[in-house]
XYZ file of C-alpha atoms in Angstrom:
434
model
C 1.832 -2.971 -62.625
C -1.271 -2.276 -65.038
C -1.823 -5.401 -67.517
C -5.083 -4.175 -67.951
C -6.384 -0.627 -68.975
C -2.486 0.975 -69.840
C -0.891 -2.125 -71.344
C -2.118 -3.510 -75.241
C -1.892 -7.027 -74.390
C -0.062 -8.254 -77.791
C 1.911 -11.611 -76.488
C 5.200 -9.804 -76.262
C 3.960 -7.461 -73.567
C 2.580 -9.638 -71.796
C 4.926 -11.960 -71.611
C 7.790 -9.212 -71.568
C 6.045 -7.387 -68.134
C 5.504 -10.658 -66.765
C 8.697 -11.563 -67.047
C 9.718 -7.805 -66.061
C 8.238 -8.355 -62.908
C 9.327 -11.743 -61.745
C 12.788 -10.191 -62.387
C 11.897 -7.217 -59.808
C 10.753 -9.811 -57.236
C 13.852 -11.747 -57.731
C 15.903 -9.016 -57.221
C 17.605 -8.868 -60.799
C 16.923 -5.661 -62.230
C 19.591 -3.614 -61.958
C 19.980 -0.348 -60.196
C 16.120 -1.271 -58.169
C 16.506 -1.986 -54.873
C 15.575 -5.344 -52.850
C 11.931 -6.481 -52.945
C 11.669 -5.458 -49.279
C 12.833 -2.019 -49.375
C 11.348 -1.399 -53.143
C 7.566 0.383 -53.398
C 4.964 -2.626 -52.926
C 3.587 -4.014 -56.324
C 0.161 -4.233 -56.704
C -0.364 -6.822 -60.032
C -3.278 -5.604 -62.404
C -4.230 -8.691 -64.364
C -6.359 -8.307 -67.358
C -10.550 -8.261 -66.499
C -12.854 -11.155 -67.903
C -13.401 -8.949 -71.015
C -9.883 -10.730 -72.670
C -8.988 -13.474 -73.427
C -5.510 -15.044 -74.544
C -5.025 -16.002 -77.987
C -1.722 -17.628 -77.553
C -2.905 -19.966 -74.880
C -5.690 -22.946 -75.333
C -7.059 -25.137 -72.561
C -9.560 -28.009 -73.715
C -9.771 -26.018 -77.104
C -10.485 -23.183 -75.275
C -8.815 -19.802 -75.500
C -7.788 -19.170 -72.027
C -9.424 -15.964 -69.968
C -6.774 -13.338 -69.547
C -6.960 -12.933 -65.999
C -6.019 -16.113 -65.488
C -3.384 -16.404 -67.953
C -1.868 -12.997 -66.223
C -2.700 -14.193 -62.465
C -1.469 -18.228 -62.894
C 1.944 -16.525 -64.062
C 2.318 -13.985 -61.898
C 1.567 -15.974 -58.674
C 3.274 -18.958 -59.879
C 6.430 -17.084 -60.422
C 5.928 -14.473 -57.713
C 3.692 -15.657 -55.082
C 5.722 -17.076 -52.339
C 8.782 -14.643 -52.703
C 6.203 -11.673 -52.204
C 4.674 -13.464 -49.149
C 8.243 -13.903 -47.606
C 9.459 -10.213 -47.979
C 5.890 -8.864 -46.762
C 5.429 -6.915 -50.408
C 1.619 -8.890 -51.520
C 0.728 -11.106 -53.345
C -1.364 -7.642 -54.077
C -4.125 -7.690 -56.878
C -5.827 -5.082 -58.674
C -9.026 -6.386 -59.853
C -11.089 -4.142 -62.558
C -14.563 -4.342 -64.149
C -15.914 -6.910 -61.686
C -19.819 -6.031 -61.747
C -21.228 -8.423 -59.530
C -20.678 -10.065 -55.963
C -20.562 -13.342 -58.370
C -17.802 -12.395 -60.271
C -16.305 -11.326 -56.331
C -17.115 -14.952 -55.562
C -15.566 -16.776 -58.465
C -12.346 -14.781 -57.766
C -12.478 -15.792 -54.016
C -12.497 -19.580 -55.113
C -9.163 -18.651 -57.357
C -7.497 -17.490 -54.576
C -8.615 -20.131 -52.146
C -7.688 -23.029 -54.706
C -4.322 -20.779 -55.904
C -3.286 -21.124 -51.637
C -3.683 -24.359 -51.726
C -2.175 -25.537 -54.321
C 1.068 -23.228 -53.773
C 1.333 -24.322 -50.121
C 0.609 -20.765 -49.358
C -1.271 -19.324 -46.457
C -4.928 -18.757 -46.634
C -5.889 -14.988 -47.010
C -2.205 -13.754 -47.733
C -3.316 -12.785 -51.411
C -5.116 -9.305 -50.773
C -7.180 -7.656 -53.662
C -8.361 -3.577 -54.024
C -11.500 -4.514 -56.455
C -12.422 -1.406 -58.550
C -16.182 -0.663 -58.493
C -16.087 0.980 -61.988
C -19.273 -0.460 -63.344
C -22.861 1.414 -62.379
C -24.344 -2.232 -61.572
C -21.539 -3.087 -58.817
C -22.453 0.193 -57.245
C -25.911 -1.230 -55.878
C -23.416 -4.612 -54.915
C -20.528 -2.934 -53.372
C -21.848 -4.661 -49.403
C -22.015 -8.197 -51.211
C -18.609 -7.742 -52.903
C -16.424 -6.860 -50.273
C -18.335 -9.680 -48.061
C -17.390 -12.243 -51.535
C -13.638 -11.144 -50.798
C -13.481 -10.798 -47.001
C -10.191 -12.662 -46.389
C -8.575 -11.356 -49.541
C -10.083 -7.636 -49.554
C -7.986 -4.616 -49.763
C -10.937 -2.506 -49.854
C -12.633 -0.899 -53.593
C -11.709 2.203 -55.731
C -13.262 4.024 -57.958
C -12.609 6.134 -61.205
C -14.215 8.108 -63.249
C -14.311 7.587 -66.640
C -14.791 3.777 -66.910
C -17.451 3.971 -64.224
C -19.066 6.935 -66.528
C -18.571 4.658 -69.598
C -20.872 2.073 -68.067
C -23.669 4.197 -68.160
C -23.544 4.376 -72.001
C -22.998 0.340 -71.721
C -26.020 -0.314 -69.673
C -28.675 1.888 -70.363
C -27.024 4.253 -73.398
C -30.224 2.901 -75.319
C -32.403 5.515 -73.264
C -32.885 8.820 -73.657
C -32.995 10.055 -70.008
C -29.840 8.675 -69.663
C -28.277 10.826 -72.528
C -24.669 11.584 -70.720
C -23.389 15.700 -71.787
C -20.318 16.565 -73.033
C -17.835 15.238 -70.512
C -15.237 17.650 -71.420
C -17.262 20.571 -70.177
C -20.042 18.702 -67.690
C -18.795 15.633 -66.157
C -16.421 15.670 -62.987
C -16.705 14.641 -59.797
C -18.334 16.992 -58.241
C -21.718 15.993 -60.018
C -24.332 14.541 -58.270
C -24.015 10.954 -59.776
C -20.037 10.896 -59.137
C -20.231 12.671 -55.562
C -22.954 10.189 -54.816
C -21.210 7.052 -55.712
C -17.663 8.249 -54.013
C -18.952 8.768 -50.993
C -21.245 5.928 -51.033
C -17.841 4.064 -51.236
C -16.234 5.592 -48.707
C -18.903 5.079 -45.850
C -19.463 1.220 -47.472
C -15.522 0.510 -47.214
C -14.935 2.504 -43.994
C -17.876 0.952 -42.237
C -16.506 -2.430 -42.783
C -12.638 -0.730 -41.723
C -11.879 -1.456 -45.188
C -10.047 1.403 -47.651
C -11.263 3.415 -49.911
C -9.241 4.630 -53.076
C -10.402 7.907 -55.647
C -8.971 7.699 -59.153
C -6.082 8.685 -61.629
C -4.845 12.234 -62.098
C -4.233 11.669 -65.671
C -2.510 15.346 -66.194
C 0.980 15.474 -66.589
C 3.021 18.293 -65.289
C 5.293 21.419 -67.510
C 8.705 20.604 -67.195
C 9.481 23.894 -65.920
C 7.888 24.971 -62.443
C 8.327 28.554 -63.250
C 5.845 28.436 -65.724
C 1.779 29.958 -65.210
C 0.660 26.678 -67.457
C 2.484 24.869 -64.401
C 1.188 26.474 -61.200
C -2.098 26.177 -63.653
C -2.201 22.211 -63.866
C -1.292 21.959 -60.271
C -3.897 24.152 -58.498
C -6.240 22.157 -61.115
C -5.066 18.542 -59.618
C -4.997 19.658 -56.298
C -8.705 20.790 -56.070
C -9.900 17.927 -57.816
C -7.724 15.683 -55.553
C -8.933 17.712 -52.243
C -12.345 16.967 -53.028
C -11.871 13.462 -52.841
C -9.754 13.867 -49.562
C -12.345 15.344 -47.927
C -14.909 11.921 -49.111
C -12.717 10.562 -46.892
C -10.222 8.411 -49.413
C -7.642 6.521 -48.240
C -5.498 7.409 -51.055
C -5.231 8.002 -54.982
C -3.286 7.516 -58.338
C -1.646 10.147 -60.553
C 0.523 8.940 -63.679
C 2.884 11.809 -63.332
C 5.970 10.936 -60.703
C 6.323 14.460 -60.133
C 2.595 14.383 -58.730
C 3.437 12.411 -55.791
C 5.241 14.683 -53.963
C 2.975 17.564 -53.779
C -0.214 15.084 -53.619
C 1.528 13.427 -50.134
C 2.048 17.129 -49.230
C -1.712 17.488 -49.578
C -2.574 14.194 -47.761
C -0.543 14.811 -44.657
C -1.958 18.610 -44.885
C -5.169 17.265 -44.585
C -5.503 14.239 -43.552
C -4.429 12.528 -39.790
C -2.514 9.059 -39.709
C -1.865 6.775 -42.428
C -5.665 6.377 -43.565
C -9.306 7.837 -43.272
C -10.695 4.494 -41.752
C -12.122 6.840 -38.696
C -14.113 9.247 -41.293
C -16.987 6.524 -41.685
C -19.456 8.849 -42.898
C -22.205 9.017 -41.035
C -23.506 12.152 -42.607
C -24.212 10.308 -46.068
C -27.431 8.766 -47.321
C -27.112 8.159 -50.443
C -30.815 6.903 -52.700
C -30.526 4.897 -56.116
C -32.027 8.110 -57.411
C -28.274 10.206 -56.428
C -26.524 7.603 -58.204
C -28.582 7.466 -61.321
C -29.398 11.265 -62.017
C -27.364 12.328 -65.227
C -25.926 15.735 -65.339
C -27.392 18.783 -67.142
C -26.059 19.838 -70.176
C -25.126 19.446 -74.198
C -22.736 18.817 -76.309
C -20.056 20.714 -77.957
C -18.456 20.951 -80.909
C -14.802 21.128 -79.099
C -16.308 18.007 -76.758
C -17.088 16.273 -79.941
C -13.639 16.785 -81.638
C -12.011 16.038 -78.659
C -13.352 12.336 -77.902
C -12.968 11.334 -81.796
C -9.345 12.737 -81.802
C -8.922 10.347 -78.195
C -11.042 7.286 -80.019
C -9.084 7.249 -82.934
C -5.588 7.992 -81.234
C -6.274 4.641 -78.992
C -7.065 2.654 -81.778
C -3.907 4.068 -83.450
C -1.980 3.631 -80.092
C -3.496 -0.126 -79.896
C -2.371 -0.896 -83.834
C 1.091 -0.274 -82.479
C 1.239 -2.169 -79.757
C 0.940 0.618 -77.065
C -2.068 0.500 -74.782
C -2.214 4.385 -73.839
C -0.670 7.465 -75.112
C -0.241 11.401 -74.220
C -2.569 13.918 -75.563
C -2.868 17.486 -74.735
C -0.823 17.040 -71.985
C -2.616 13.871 -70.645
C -2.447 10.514 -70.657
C -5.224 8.872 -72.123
C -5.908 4.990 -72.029
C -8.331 2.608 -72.338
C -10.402 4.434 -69.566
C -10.680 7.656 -71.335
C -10.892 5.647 -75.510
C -14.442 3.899 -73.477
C -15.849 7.412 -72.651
C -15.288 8.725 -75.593
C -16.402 6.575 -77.878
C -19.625 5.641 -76.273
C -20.640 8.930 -75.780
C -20.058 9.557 -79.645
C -22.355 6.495 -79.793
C -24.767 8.084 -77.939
C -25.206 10.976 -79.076
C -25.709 9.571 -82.465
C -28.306 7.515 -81.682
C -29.674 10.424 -79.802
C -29.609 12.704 -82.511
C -27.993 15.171 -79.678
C -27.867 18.970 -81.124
C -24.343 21.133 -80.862
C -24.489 23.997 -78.574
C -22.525 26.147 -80.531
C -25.199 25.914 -83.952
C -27.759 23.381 -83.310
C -26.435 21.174 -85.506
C -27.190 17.351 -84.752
C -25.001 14.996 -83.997
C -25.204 12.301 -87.017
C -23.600 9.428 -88.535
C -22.707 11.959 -91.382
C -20.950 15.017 -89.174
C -19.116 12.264 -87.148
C -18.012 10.977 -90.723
C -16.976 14.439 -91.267
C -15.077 15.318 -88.216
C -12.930 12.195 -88.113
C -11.935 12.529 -91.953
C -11.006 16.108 -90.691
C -8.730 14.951 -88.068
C -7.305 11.860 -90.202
C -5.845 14.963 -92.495
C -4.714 17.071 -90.102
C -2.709 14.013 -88.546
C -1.757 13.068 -91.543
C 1.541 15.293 -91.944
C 2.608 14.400 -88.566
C 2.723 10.570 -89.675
C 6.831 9.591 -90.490
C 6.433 7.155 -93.100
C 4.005 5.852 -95.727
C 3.010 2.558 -92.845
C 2.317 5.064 -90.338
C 0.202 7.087 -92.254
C -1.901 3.889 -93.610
C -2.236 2.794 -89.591
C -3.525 5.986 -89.019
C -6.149 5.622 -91.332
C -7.240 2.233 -90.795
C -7.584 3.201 -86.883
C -10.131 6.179 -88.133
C -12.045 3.626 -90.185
C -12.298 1.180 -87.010
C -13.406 3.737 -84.800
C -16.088 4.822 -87.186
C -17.137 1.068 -87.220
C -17.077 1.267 -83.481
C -19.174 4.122 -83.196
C -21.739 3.794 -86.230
C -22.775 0.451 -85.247
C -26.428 0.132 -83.809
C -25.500 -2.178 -81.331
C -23.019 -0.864 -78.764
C -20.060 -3.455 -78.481
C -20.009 -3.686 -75.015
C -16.049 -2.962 -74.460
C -13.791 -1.323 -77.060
C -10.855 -3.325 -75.884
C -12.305 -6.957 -76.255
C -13.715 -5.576 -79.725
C -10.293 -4.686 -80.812
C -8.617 -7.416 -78.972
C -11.085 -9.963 -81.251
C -9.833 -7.964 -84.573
C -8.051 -9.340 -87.353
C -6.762 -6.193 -88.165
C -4.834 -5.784 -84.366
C -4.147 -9.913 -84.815
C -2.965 -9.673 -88.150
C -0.784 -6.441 -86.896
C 0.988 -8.351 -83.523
C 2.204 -11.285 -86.407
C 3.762 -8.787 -87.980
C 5.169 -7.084 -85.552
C 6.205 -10.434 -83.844
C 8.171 -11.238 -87.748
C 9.900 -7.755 -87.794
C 11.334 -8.462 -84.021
C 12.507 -11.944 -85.711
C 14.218 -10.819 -88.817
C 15.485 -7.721 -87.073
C 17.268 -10.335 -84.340
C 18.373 -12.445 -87.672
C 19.908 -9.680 -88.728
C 21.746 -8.511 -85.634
C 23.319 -12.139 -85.479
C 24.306 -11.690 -88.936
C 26.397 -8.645 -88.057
């Protein structure tokens, strides 16, 4: 239950999936079965890059993991413990062992004070920051009694690269449209450094999201097309040794679990501990050959722009060209436009360089072609303003280290959730009216 990357974390949906989910655990939503027979809930709190507006503490805006976490296990806790379904965490963009630590004490003190048992609350930490890489020993060691074992993804864990050394030239990341996958040399290395860490330790090891999303009709070439596609990305992980995987589409799950138990003995990999791997610091930091094309270029504005747009509204992801793109993919994106700006990267296609100017260009393009889509006058101006942020975002010298705390810290987004928040109040004046 994503609070984090997928979810736009105006008060309403926050409070909304909070409350969403204490009425799953409490058995109240109807037509979902019992807590103990339902699929186990793994709670995705918000990561140390958010904070929450609404709530203060000592004049303090309050982190939004904790604001997310206090509810959840507050509310939750102790009826998850009792029907063996968690409390289950999902812990993202944690880049050190000390950031491992400090959620350790939380957990300890959250045990305690809810009368709970000591090491019932169990969290998967995703390693999707280049610096927790080198730290992935220490972090599991942090979370011992609480681990679940670590993930890892692609795109966020690509995005850091731009984040932490972007400023240098060697490590210039290539169109990822066309060059960046996992069968790279950076991205092989640090999956199956994973694995062996995790599996060493007899702790699992997750791979990421398949983001695609399925034809409706299976009778279809574009079908048979996206599946083969999923299922040799996914197969490549399998044989890393994962323990399992995430894909957004529900008619993915079926065929994936096909593939598991095809491959795959038992209910995990925990015996493939990887002996075979040696992975250096130079594996994990060697970029991938390649440019940058003009179709690459297009491509991460139109996804940039289209999160910011998705984020205005109150949505945290949205589909495009048959994927769903979130926060994950809007990172990517825009910090490789970043990049290659300062980089003055050239275009494959005519050697043109990537500048301030041609980015300028190419999102005013797509602002027009989007334009006509756009229902109403409002729509149309949201549209615009998005393209105007995301040219901020990606023209500024310094890189803002996460696009989602930038936007989160926006009076533009703030000024949008008040109105929002007065349309949901006149429209309920209106309904009692009637």
């Amino acid at each position: 239950v994503d609070f984090d990357d997928g979810n736009c974390p105006t008060f309403h949906n926050q409070i909304k999936g909070i409350h969403n989910v204490i009425l799953a655990v409490n058995n109240r939503l109807p037509g979902v079965p019992h807590i103990s027979q339902a699929p186990v809930l793994m709670l995705r709190p918000r990561a140390w890059n958010m904070v929450e507006h609404n709530m203060m503490v000592e004049g303090k805006e309050a982190p939004g993991p904790l604001f997310d976490f206090g509810l959840l296990m507050y509310h939750c806790g102790r009826t998850l413990l009792k029907h063996q379904s968690g409390p289950f965490l999902y812990l993202s963009k944690v880049e050190s062992l000390m950031e491992a630590r400090l959620w350790n004490n939380i957990f300890v003190w959250t045990q305690q004070k809810l009368g709970l048992p000591l090491g019932c609350i169990k969290a998967t930490v995703l390693i999707e920051n280049v610096l927790a890489t080198f730290e992935m020993e220490e972090i599991l060691y942090e979370l011992r009694e609480h681990s679940a074992g670590l993930n890892c993804g692609i795109w966020d864990y690509s995005a850091s690269f731009v984040n932490k050394f972007g400023h240098r030239q060697d490590f210039l990341l290539p169109d990822r449209s066309k060059y960046v996958n996992m069968e790279k040399r950076f991205l092989r290395s640090y999956m199956d450094l994973l694995v062996q860490t995790c599996h060493r330790r007899g702790a699992l090891a997750t791979g990421g999201m398949a983001a695609p999303l399925l034809p409706q009709s299976q009778q279809t070439d574009s079908y048979s097309r996206v599946l083969a596609s999923v299922e040799r990305l996914k197969l490549l992980e399998i044989n890393a040794g994962v323990d399992g995987f995430m894909v957004y589409d529900m008619n993915l799950i079926k065929p994936m679990q096909e593939l598991f138990e095809l491959h795959t003995e038992g209910d995990n990999q925990l015996h493939q501990v990887r002996d075979d791997v040696s992975v250096t610091p130079q594996d994990l930091l060697s970029m991938p050959s390649g440019g940058v094309t003009l179709y690459g270029l297009k491509y991460n504005i139109a996804v940039g722009v289209l999160f910011i747009n998705a984020w205005l509204s109150g949505k945290g992801h949205f589909f495009y060209r048959d994927q769903v793109e979130d926060s994950a993919t809007a990172e990517i994106s825009r910090s490789q436009v970043w990049q290659w700006i300062r980089h003055q990267a050239r275009l494959e296609d005519d050697g043109r360089v990537v500048s301030r100017q041609l980015v300028t260009e190419l999102t005013k393009e797509l602002r027009t072609d989007l334009s006509p889509l756009c229902h109403s006058e409002r729509t149309k101006q949201k549209l615009h303003t998005a393209a105007d942020m995301f040219l901020e975002v990606v023209l500024k010298r310094h890189f803002p280290e996460f696009i989602t705390s930038y936007l989160n810290m926006d009076h533009t987004f703030l000024s949008s959730q008040s109105m929002r928040e007065e349309e949901t109040v006149e429209a309920g004046r209106q309904r009692a009216k009637l």
